[in-house]
Structures are given as C-alpha cells and as structure tokens.
Tab-separated table of C-alpha atoms in Angstrom:
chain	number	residue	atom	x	y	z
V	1	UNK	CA	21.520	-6.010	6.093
V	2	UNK	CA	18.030	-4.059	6.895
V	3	UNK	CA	16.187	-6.314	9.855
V	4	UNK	CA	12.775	-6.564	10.150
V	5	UNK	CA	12.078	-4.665	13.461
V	6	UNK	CA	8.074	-3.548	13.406
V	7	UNK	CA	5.355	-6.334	14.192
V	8	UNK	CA	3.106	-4.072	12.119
V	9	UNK	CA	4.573	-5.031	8.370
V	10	UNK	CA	1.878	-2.827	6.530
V	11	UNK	CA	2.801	0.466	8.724
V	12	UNK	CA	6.567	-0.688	8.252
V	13	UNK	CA	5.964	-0.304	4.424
V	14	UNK	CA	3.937	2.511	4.374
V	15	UNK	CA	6.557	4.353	6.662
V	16	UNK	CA	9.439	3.103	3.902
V	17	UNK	CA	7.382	4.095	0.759
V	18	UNK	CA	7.055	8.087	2.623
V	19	UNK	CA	10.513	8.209	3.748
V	20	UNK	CA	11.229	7.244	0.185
V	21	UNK	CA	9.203	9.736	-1.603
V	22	UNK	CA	10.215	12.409	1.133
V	23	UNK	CA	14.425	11.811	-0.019
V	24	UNK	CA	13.029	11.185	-3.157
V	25	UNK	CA	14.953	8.155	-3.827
V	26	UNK	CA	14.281	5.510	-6.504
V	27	UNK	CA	13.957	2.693	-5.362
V	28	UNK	CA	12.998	1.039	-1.650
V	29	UNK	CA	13.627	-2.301	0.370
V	30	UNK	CA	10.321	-2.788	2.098
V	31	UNK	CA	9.781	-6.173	4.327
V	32	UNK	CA	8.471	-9.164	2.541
V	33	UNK	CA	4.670	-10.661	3.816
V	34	UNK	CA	2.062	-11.394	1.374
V	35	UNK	CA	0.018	-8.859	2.540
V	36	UNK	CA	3.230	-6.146	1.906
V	37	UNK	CA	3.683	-8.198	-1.652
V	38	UNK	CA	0.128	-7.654	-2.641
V	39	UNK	CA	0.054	-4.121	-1.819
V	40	UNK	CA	2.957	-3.338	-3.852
V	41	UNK	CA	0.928	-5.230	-6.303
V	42	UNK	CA	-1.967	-3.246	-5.859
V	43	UNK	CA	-0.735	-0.010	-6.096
V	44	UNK	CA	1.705	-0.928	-9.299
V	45	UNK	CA	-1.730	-1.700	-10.780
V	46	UNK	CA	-2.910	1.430	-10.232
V	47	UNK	CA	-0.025	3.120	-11.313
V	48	UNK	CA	1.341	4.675	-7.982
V	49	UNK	CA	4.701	2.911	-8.128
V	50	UNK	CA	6.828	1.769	-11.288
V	51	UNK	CA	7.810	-1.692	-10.180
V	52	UNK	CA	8.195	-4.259	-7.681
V	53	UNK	CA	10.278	-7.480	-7.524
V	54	UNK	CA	12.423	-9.830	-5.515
V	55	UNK	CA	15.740	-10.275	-5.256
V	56	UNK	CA	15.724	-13.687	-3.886
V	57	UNK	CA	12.960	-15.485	-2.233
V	58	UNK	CA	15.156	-16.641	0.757
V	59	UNK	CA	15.359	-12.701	1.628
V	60	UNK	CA	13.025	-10.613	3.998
V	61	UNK	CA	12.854	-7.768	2.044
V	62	UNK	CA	11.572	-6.846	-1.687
V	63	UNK	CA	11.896	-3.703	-3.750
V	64	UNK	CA	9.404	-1.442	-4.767
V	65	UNK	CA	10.522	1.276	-7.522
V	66	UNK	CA	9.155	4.352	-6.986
V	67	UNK	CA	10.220	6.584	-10.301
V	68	UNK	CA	12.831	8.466	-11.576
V	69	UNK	CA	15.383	10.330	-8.997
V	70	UNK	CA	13.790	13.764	-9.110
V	71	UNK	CA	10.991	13.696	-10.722
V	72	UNK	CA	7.343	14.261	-9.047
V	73	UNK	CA	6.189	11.435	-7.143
V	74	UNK	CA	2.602	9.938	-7.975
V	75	UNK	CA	1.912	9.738	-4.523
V	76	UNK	CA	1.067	12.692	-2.900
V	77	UNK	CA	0.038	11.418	1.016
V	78	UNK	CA	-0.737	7.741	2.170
V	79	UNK	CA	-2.857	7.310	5.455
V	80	UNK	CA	-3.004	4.089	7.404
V	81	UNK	CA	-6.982	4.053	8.631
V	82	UNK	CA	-6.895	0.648	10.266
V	83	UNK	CA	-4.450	-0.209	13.046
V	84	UNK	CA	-3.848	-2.926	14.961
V	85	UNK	CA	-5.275	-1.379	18.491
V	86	UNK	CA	-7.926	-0.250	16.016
V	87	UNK	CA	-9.348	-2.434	13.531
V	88	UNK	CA	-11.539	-0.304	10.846
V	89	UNK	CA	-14.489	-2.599	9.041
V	90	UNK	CA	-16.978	-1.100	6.467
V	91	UNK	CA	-19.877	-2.452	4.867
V	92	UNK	CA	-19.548	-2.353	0.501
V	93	UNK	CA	-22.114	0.681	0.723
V	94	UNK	CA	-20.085	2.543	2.905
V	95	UNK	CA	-16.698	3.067	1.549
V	96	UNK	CA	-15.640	6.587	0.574
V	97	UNK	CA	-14.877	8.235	-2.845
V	98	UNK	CA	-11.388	9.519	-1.871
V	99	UNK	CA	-10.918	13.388	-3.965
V	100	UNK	CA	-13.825	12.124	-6.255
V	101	UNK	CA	-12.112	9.020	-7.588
V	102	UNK	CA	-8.928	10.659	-7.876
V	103	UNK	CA	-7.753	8.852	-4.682
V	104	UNK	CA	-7.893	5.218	-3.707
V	105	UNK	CA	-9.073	3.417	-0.787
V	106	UNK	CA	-7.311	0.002	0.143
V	107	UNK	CA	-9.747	-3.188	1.840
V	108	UNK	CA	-8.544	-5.938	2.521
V	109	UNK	CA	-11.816	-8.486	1.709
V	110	UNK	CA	-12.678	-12.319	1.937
V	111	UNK	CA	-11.399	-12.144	-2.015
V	112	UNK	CA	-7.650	-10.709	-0.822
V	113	UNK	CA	-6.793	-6.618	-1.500
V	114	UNK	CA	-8.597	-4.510	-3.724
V	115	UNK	CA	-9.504	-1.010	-4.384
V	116	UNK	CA	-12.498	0.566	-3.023
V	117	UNK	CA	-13.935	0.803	-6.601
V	118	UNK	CA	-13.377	-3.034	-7.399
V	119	UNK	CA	-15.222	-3.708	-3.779
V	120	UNK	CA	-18.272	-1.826	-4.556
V	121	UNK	CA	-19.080	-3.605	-7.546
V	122	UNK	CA	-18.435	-7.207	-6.072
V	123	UNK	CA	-20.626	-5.336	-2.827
V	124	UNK	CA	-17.875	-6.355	-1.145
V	125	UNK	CA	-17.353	-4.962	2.575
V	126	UNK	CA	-13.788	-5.523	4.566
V	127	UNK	CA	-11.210	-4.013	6.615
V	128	UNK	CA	-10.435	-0.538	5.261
V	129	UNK	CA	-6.454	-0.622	5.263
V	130	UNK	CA	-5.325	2.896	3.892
V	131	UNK	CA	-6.035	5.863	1.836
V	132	UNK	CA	-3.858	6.680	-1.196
V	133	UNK	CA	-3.764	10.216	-3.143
C-alpha cells in the first residue's frame, strides 16, 4: 500500500503525474485532498489527462489516467509556481498567457480552482498554483 509521505499534497501529485508521463505509464495513484481531486478535475476538463476516479472513498489515494501506454503524452512540462515557503498571489490583470493560450495557468481563487482564462473574465485574482503545457 502507497503511504502518504509529503505534507505538500499538490507537489506530491505533480511529482506522480511527471514520473508517470516520464515511464510513460497509464495510469497513476496520486494522494486524495480536495485540492488534489479538483486538480485532476481541472485538468481532465481541459483535456490534459483521460480520467480520474476513486476506488473507494475510505482510501488515500485516487487514480488519474493519463492515456494510452505509448502514445504521446498531452502534457509536455508542469511547473509548480507557488510553494509553501513561497506563496505566489496575482491580481486578475496580471496573470500570464502561457505559449499564447496554448498553455494553462492554475489559481486557486475565493470561487475554488480555475484556469487563468476563466479568472480573467470573473477579474478574479488568487494564488497562482502551476503552469501546464
């Protein structure tokens, strides 16, 4: 059985989803928070990951499905921007344009997670969590 072992659950997932991509595997166990569970969300909204879902509620981990064994993966490089010992906090008319639009930026806002696109027209400001391309 995996065991939850990082206090930082986002970094924990992000670290899973690369390892993941990197032995190009199908399918992950990531650790289960709502924050975690809305991310997976998130990015299965946008098309970055095929699937998520839990096996059991009573579990700490849920699985994200990341494609096909050996095909291309949709995510190309994730970057965590704020950190614990850092927190990162942007104002709705700051947040970047990540490759044009081909990228996504992650905040975490008053209104829960949403893309960077989705903040700017609610002129919504937050914590900027990561960058996704």
């Amino acid at each position: 059985m995996l065991k939850r072992q990082s206090s930082d659950s986002i970094s924990a997932f992000f670290t899973q989803l690369r390892n993941g991509i990197l032995a190009r595997r199908k399918t992950i166990c990531v650790p289960q928070t709502n924050l975690n569970w809305s991310l997976a969300s998130l990015l299965l909204r946008e098309n970055f990951i095929e699937g998520a879902f839990q096996i059991s509620p009573k579990l700490e981990f849920f699985v994200v499905v990341l494609g096909e064994r050996g095909a291309e993966s949709k995510i190309l490089n994730i970057t965590r921007l704020s950190r614990p010992s850092k927190r990162v906090y942007i104002k709705s008319k700051k947040i970047p344009r990540i490759l044009d639009g081909m990228g996504l930026v992650v905040l975490s806002t008053s209104q829960g997670l949403m893309t960077g696109q989705e903040a700017r027209n609610k002129s919504l400001g937050g914590e900027l969590l990561c960058e996704i391309w």
